[in-house]
PDB file of C-alpha atoms and ligand atoms in Angstrom:
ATOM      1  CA  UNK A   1      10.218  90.829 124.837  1.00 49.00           C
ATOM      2  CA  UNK A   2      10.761  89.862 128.335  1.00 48.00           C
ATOM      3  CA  UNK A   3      13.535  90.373 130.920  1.00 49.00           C
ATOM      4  CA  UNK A   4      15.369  87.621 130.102  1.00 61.00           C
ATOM      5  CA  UNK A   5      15.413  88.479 126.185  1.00 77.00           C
ATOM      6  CA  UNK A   6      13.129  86.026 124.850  1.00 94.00           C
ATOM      7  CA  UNK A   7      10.178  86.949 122.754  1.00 93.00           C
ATOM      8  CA  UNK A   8       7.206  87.023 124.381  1.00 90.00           C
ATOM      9  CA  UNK A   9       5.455  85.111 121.290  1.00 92.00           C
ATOM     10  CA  UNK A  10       7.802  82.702 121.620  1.00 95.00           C
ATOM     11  CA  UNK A  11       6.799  81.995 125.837  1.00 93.00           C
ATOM     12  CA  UNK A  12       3.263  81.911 124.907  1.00 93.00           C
ATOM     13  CA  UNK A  13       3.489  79.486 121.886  1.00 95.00           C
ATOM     14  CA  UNK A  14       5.244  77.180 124.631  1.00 96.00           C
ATOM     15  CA  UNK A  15       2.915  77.520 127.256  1.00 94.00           C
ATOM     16  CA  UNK A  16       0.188  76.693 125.369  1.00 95.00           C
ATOM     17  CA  UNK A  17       1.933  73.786 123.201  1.00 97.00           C
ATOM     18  CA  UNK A  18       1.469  69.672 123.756  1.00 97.00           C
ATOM     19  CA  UNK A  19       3.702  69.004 121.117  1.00 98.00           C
ATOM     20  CA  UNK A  20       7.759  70.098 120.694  1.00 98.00           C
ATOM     21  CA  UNK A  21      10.221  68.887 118.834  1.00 98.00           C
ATOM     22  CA  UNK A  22      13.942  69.444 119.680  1.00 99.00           C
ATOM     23  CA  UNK A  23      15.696  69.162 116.290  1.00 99.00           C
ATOM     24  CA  UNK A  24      19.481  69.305 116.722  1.00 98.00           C
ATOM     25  CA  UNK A  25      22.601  69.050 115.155  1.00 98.00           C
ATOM     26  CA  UNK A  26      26.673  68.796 116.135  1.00 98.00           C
ATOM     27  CA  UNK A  27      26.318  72.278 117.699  1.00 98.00           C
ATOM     28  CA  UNK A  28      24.391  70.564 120.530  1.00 98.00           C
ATOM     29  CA  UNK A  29      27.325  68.997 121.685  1.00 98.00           C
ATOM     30  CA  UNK A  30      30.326  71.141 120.219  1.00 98.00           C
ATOM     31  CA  UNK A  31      30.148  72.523 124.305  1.00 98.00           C
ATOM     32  CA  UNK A  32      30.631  69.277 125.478  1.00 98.00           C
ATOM     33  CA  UNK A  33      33.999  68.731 123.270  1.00 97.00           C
ATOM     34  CA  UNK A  34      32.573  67.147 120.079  1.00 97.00           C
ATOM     35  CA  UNK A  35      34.075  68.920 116.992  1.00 95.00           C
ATOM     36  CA  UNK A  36      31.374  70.370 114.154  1.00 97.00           C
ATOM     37  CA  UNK A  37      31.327  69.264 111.032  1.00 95.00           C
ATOM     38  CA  UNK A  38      31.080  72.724 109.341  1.00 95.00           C
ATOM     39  CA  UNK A  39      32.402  76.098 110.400  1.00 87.00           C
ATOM     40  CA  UNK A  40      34.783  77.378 112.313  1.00 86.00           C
ATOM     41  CA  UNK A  41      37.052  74.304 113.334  1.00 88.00           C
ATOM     42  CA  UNK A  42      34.190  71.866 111.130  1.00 93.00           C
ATOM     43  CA  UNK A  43      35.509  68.538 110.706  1.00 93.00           C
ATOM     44  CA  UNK A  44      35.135  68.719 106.632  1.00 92.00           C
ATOM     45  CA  UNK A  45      37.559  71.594 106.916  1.00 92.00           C
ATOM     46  CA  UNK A  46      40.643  69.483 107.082  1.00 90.00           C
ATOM     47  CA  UNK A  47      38.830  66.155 106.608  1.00 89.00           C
ATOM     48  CA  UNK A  48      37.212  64.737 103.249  1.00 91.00           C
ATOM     49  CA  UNK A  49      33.759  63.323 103.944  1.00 91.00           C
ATOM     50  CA  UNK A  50      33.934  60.894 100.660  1.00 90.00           C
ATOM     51  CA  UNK A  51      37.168  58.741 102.128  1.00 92.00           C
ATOM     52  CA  UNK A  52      35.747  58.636 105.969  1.00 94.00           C
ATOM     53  CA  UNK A  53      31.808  58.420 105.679  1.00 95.00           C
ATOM     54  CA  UNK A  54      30.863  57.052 102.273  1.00 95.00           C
ATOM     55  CA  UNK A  55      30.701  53.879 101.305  1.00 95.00           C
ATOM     56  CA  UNK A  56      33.159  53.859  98.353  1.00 95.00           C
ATOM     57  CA  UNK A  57      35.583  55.523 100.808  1.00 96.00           C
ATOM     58  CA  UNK A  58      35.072  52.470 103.747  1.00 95.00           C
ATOM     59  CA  UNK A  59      34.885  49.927 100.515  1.00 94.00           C
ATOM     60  CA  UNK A  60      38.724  52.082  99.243  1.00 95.00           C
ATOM     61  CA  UNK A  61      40.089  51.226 102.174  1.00 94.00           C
ATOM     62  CA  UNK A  62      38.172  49.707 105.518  1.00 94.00           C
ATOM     63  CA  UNK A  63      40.720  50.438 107.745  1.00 94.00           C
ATOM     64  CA  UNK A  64      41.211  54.142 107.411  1.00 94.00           C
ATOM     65  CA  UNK A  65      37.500  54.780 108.110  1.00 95.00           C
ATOM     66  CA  UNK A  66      37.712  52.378 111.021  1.00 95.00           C
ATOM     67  CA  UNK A  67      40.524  54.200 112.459  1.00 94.00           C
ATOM     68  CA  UNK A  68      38.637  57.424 112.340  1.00 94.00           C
ATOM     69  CA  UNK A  69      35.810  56.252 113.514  1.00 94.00           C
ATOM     70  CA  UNK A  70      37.459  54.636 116.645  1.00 94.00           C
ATOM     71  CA  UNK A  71      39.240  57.844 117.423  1.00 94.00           C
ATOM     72  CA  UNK A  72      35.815  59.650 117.009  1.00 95.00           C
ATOM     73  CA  UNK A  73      34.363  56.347 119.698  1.00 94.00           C
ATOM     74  CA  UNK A  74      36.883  57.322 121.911  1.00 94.00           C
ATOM     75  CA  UNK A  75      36.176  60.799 122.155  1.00 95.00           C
ATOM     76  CA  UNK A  76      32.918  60.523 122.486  1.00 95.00           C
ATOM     77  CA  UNK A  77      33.157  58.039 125.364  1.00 94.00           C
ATOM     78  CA  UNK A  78      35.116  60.657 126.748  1.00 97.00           C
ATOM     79  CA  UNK A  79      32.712  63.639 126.911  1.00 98.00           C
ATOM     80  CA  UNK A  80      29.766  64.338 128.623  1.00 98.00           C
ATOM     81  CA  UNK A  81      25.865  65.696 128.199  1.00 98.00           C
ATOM     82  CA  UNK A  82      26.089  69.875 128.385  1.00 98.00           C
ATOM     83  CA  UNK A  83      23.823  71.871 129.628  1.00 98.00           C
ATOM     84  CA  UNK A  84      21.720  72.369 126.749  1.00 98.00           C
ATOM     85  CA  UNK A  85      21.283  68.552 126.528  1.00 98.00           C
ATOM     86  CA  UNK A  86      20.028  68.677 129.688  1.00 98.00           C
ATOM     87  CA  UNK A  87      17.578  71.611 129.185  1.00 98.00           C
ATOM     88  CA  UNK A  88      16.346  69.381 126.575  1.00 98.00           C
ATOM     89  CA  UNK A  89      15.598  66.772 128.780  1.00 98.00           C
ATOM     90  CA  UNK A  90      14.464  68.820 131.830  1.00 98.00           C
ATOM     91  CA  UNK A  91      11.794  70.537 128.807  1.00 98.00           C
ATOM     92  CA  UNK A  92       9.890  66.845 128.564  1.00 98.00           C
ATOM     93  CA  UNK A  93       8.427  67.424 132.115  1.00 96.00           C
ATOM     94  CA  UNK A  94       6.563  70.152 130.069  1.00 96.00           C
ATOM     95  CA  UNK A  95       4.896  68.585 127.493  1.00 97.00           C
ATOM     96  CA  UNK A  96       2.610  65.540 126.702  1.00 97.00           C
ATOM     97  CA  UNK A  97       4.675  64.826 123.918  1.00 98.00           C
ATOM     98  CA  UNK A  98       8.489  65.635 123.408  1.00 98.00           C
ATOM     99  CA  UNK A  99      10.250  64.511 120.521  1.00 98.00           C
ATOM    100  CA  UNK A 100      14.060  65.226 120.377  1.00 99.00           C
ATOM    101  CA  UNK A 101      15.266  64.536 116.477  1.00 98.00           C
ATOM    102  CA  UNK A 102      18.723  64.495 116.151  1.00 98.00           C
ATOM    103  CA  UNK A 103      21.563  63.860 113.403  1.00 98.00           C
ATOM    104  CA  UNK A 104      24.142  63.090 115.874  1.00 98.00           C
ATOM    105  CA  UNK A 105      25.539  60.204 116.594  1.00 97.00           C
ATOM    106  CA  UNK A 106      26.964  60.161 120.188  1.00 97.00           C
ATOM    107  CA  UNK A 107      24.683  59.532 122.421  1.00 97.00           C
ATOM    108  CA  UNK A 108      24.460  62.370 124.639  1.00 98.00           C
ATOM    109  CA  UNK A 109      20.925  62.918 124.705  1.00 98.00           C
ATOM    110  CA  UNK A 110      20.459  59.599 125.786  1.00 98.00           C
ATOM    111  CA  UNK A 111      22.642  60.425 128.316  1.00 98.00           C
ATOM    112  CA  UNK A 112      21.206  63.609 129.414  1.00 98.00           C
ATOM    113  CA  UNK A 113      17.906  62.176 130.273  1.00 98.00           C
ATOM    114  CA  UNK A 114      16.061  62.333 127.178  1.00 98.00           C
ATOM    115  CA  UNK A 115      13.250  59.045 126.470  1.00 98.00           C
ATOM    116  CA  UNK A 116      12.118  59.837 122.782  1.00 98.00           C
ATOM    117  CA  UNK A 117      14.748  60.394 120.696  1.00 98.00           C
ATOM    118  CA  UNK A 118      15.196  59.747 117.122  1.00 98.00           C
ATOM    119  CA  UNK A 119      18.473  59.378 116.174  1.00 98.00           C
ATOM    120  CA  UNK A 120      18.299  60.253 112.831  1.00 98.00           C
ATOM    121  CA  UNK A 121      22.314  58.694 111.320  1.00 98.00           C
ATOM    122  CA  UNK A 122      22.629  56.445 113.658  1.00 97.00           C
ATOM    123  CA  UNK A 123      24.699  55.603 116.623  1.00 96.00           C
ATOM    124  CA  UNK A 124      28.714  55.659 116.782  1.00 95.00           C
ATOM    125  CA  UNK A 125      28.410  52.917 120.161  1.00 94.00           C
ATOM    126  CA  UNK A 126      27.060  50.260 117.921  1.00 95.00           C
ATOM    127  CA  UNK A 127      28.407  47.888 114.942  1.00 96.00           C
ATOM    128  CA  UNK A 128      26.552  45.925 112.104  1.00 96.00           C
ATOM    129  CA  UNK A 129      27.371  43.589 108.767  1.00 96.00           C
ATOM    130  CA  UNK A 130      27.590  45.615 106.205  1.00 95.00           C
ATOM    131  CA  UNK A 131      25.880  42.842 104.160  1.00 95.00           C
ATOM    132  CA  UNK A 132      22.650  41.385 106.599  1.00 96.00           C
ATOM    133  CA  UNK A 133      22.725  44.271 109.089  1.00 94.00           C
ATOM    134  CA  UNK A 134      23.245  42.165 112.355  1.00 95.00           C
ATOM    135  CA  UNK A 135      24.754  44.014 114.745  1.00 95.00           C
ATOM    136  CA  UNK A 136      27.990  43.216 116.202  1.00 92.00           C
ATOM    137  CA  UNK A 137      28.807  43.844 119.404  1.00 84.00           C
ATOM    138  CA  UNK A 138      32.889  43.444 119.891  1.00 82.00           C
ATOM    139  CA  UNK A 139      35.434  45.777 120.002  1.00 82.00           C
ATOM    140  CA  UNK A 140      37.161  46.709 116.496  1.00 86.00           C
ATOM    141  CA  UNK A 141      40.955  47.190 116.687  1.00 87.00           C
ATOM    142  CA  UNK A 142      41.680  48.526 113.279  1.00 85.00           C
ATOM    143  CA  UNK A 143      45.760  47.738 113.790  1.00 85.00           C
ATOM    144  CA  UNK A 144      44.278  44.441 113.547  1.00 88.00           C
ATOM    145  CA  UNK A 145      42.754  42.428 110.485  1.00 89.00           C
ATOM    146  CA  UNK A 146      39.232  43.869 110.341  1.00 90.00           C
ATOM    147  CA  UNK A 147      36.531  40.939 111.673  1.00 89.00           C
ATOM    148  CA  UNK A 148      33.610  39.584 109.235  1.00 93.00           C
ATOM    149  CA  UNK A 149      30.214  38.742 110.180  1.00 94.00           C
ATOM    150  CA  UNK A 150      29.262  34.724 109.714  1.00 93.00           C
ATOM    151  CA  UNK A 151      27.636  35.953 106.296  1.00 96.00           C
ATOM    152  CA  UNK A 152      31.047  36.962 105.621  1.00 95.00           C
ATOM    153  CA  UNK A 153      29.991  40.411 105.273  1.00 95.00           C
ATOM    154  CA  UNK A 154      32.137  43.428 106.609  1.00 94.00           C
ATOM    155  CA  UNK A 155      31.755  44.944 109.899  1.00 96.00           C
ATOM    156  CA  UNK A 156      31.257  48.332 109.836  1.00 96.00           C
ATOM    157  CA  UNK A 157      29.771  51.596 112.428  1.00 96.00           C
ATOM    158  CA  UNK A 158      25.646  51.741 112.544  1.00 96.00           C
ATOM    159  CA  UNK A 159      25.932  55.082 111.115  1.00 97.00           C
ATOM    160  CA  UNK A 160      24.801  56.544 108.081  1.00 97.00           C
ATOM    161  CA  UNK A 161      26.733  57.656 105.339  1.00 96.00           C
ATOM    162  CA  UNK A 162      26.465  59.946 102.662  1.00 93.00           C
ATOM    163  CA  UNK A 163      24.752  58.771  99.572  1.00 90.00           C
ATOM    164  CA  UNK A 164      22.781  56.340 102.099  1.00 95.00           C
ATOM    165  CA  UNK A 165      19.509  55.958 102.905  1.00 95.00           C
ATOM    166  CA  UNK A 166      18.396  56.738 106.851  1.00 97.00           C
ATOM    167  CA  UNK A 167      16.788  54.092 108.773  1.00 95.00           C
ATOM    168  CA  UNK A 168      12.999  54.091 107.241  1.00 97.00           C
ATOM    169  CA  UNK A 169      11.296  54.033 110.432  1.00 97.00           C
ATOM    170  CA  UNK A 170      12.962  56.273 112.323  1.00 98.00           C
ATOM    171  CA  UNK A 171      12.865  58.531 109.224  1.00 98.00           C
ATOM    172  CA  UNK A 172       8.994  57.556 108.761  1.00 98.00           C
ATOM    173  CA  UNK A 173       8.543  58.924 112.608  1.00 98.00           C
ATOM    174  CA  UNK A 174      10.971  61.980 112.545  1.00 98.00           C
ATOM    175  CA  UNK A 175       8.285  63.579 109.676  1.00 98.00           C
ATOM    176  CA  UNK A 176       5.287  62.506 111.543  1.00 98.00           C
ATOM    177  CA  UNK A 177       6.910  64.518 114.693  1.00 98.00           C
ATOM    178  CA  UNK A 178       7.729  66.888 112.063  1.00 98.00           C
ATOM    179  CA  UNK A 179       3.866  67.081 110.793  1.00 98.00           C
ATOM    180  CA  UNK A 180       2.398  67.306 114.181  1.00 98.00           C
ATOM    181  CA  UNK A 181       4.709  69.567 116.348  1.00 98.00           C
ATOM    182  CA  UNK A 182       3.265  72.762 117.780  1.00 98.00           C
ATOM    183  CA  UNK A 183       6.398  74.214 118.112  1.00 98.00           C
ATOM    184  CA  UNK A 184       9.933  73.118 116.268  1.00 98.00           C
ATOM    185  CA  UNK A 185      13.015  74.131 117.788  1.00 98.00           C
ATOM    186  CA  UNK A 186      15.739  73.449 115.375  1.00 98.00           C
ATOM    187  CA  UNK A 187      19.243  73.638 116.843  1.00 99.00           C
ATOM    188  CA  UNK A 188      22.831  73.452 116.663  1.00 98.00           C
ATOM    189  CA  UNK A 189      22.462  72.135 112.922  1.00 98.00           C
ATOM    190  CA  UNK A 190      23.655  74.117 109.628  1.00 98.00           C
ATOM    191  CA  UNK A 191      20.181  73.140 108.181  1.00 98.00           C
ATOM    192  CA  UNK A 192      22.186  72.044 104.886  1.00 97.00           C
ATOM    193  CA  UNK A 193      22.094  67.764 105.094  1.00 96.00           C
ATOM    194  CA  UNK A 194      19.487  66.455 103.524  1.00 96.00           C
ATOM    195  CA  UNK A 195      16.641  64.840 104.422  1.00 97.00           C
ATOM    196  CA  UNK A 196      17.061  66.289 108.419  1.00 98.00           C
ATOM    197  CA  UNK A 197      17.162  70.001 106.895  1.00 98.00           C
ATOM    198  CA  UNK A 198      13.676  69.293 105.375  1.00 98.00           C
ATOM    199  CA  UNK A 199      11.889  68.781 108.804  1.00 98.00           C
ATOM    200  CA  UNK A 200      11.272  72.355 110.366  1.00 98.00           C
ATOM    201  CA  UNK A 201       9.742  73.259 106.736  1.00 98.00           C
ATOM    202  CA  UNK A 202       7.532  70.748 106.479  1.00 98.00           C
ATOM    203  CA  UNK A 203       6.866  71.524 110.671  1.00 98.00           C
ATOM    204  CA  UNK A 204       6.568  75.222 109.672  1.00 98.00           C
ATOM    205  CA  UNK A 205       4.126  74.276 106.673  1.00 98.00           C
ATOM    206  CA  UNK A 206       1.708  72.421 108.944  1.00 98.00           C
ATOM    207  CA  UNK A 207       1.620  75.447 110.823  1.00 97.00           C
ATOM    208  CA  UNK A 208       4.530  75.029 113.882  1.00 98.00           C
ATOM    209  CA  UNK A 209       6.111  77.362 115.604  1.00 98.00           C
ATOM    210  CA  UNK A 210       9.705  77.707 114.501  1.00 98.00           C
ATOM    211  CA  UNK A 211      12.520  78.790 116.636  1.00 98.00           C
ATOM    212  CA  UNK A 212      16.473  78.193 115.861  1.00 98.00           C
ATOM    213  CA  UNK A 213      19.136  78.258 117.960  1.00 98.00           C
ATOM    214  CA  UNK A 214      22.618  78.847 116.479  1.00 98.00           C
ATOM    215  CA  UNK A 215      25.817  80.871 116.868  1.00 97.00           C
ATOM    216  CA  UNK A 216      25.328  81.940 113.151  1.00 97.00           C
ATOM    217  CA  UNK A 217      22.410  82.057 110.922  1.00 98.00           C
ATOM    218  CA  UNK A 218      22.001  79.743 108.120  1.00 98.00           C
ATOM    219  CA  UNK A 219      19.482  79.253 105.252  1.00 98.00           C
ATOM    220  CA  UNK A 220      16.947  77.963 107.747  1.00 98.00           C
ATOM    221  CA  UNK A 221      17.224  81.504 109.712  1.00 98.00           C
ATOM    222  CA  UNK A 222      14.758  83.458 107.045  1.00 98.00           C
ATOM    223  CA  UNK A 223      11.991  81.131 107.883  1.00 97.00           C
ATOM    224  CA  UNK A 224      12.026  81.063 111.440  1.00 98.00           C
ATOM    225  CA  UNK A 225       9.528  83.130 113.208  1.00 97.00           C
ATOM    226  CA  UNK A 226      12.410  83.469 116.484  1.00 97.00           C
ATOM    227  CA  UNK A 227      16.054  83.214 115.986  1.00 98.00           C
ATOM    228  CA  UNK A 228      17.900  83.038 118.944  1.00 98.00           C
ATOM    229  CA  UNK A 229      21.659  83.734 118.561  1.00 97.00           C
ATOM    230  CA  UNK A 230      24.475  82.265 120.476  1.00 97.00           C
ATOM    231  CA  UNK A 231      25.230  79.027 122.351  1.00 98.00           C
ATOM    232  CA  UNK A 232      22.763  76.690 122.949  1.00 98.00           C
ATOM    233  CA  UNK A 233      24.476  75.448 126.491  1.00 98.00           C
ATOM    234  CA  UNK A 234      23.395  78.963 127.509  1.00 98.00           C
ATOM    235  CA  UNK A 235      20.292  79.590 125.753  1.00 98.00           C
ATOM    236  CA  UNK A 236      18.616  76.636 126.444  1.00 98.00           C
ATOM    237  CA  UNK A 237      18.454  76.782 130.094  1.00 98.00           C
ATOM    238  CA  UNK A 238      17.685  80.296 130.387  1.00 97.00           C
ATOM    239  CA  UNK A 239      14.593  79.506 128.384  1.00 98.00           C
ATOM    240  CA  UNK A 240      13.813  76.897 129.884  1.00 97.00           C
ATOM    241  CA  UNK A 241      14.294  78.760 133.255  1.00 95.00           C
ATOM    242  CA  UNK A 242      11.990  81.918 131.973  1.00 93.00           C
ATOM    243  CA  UNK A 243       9.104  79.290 131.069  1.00 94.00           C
ATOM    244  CA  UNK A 244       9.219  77.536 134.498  1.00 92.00           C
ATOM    245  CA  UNK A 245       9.197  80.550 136.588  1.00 88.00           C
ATOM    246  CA  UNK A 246       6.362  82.156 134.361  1.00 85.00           C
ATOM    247  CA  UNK A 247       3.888  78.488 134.753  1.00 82.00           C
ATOM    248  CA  UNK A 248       4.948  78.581 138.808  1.00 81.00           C
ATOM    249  CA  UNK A 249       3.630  82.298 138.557  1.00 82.00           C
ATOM    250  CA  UNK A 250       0.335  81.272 136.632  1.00 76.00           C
ATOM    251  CA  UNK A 251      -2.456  81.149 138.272  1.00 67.00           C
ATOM    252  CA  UNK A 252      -3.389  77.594 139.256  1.00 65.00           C
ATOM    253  CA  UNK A 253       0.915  77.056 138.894  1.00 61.00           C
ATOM    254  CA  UNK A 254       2.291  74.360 137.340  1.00 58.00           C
ATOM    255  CA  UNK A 255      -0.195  72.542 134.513  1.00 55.00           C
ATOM    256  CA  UNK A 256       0.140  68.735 134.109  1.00 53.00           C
ATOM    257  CA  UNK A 257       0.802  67.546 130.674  1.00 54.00           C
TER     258      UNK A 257
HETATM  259  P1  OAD B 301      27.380  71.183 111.129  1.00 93.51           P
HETATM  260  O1  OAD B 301      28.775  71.047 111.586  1.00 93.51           O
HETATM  261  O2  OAD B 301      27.120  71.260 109.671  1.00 93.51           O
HETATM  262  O3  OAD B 301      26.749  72.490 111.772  1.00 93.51           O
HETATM  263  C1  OAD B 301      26.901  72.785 113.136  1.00 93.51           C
HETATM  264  C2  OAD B 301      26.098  74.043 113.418  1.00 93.51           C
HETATM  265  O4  OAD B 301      26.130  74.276 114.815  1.00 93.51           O
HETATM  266  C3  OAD B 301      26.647  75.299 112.733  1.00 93.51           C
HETATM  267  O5  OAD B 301      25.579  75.980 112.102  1.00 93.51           O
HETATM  268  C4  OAD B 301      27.223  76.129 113.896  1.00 93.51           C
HETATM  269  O6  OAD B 301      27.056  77.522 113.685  1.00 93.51           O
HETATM  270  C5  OAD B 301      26.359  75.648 115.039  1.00 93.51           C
HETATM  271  N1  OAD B 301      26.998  75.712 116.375  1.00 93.51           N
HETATM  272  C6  OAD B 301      28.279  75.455 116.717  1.00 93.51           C
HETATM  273  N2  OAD B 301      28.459  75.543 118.039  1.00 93.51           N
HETATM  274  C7  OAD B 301      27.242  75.858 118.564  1.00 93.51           C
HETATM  275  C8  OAD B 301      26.753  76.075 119.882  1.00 93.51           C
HETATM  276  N3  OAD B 301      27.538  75.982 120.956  1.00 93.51           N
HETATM  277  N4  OAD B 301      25.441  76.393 120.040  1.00 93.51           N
HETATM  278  C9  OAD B 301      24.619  76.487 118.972  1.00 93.51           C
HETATM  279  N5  OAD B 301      25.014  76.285 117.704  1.00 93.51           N
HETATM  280  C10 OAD B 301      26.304  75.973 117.495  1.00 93.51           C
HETATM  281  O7  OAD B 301      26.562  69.999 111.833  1.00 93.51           O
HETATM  282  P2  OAD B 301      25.200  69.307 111.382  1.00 93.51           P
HETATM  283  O8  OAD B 301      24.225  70.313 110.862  1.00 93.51           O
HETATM  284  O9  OAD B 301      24.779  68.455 112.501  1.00 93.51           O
HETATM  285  O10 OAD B 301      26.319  63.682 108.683  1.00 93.51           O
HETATM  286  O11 OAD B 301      25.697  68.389 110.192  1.00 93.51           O
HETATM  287  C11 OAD B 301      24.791  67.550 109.569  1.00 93.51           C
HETATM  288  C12 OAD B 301      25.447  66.293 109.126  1.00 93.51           C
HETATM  289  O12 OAD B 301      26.576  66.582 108.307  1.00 93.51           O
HETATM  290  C13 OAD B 301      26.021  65.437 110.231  1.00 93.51           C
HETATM  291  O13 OAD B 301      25.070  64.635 110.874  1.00 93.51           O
HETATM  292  C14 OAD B 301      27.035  64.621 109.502  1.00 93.51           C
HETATM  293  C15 OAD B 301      27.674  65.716 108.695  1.00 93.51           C
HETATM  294  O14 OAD B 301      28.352  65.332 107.593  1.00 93.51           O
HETATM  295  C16 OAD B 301      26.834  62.484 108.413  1.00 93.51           C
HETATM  296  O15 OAD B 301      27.919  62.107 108.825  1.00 93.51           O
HETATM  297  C17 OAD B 301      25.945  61.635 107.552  1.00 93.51           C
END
């Protein structure tokens, strides 16, 4: 262990690593204001996932799931990147290859700085047909009657749903980050969706480094080889603060990727 609590397998792994993967879920951004989905104060709680994000729930009744969703827009154009966004971002300097994966959907990675991110269900800013997949880029008012595309299919969010499939390709390269990564941090996620829970095992099968980041453990936590408890808005940039001072300190300081 060092000073700042970190393990010192865990420094070493990232000094020496070319390839990271940032995995993360709605913890990431439950410090900047954006509700979970499970847990204490989890969305599902109160909230039934097969009338707002299915499609037999937004085929029920369109304007229900629209209205949730545009309170969920609204929010999120309301809240900002934390600091463990940022840390994320401020990480890539680090590495020849950073690859945040994430299963949320509101854009505050981008925001925070991040260039390769897989968005893994989608993107809450953006609209398609339900029927071609164009995307469609004007405002929904769902007090109004709910606008078709000119294939007269519906308009819906570009987010996935459950029972859905994810978008192939960014599926496709989320397990190829997942195959290749050195070290996989998973965090802020309740490793239970399926197919994003699948990554750090197949990551920790081809031999990365895995380290999770959560307030609580979950059924990922017996197969990590660091778990590191407690918010990652704090965690985050201490780590990253502990690696940068140990590189400056290296002899020859600070490598280029
Ligand atoms: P969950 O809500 O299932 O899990 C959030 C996790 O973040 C929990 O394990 C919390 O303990 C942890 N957490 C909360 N605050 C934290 C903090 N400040 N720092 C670190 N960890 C914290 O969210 P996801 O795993 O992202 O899918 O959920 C996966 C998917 O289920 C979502 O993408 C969504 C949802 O239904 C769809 O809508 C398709």
């Amino acid at each position: 262990m060092d000073m700042d609590g970190f393990p010192d397998s865990l420094i070493n792994r990232l000094d020496r690593a070319r390839r990271v993967v940032f995995a993360t879920g709605a913890g990431i951004s439950a410090e900047s204001g954006v509700p979970t989905f499970r847990g204490e104060g989890g969305i599902w709680n109160k909230m039934r996932p097969e009338e707002l994000a299915s499609v037999d729930g937004f085929m029920r009744n369109p304007q229900l799931v629209w209205e949730w969703y545009q309170h969920r827009r609204d929010l999120m154009s309301r809240v900002e990147p934390n600091p463990g966004h940022f840390a994320i971002a401020a990480f890539e300097q680090h590495f020849p290859e950073l690859t945040v994966i994430t299963q949320n959907i509101d854009g505050l990675h981008r925001r925070a700085g991040s260039s390769r991110i897989l968005e893994l269900h989608g993107d809450i800013s953006r609209n398609k047909c339900f029927d071609c997949g164009r995307l469609y880029d004007k405002e929904i008012n769902p007090d109004e009657d709910l606008p078709r595309c000119g294939c007269g299919g519906m308009i819906r969010p570009d987010v996935v749903w459950f029972g859905e499939m994810l978008p192939h390709d960014v599926l496709q390269a989320a397990f190829e980050a997942a195959e290749t990564a050195e070290i996989f941090f998973s965090v802020g996620t309740s490793a239970v969706v399926q197919p994003a829970a699948s990554l750090p095992l197949v990551a920790a099968r081809r031999g990365a480094f895995l380290v999770e980041v959560n307030l609580e453990p979950t059924p990922l936590t017996p197969v990590a080889d660091v778990f590191l408890q407690g918010k990652s808005g704090d965690i985050l940039p201490r780590l990253l603060k502990q690696f940068e001072s140990r590189r400056k300190a290296a002899p020859g300081g600070e490598k280029t990727p």
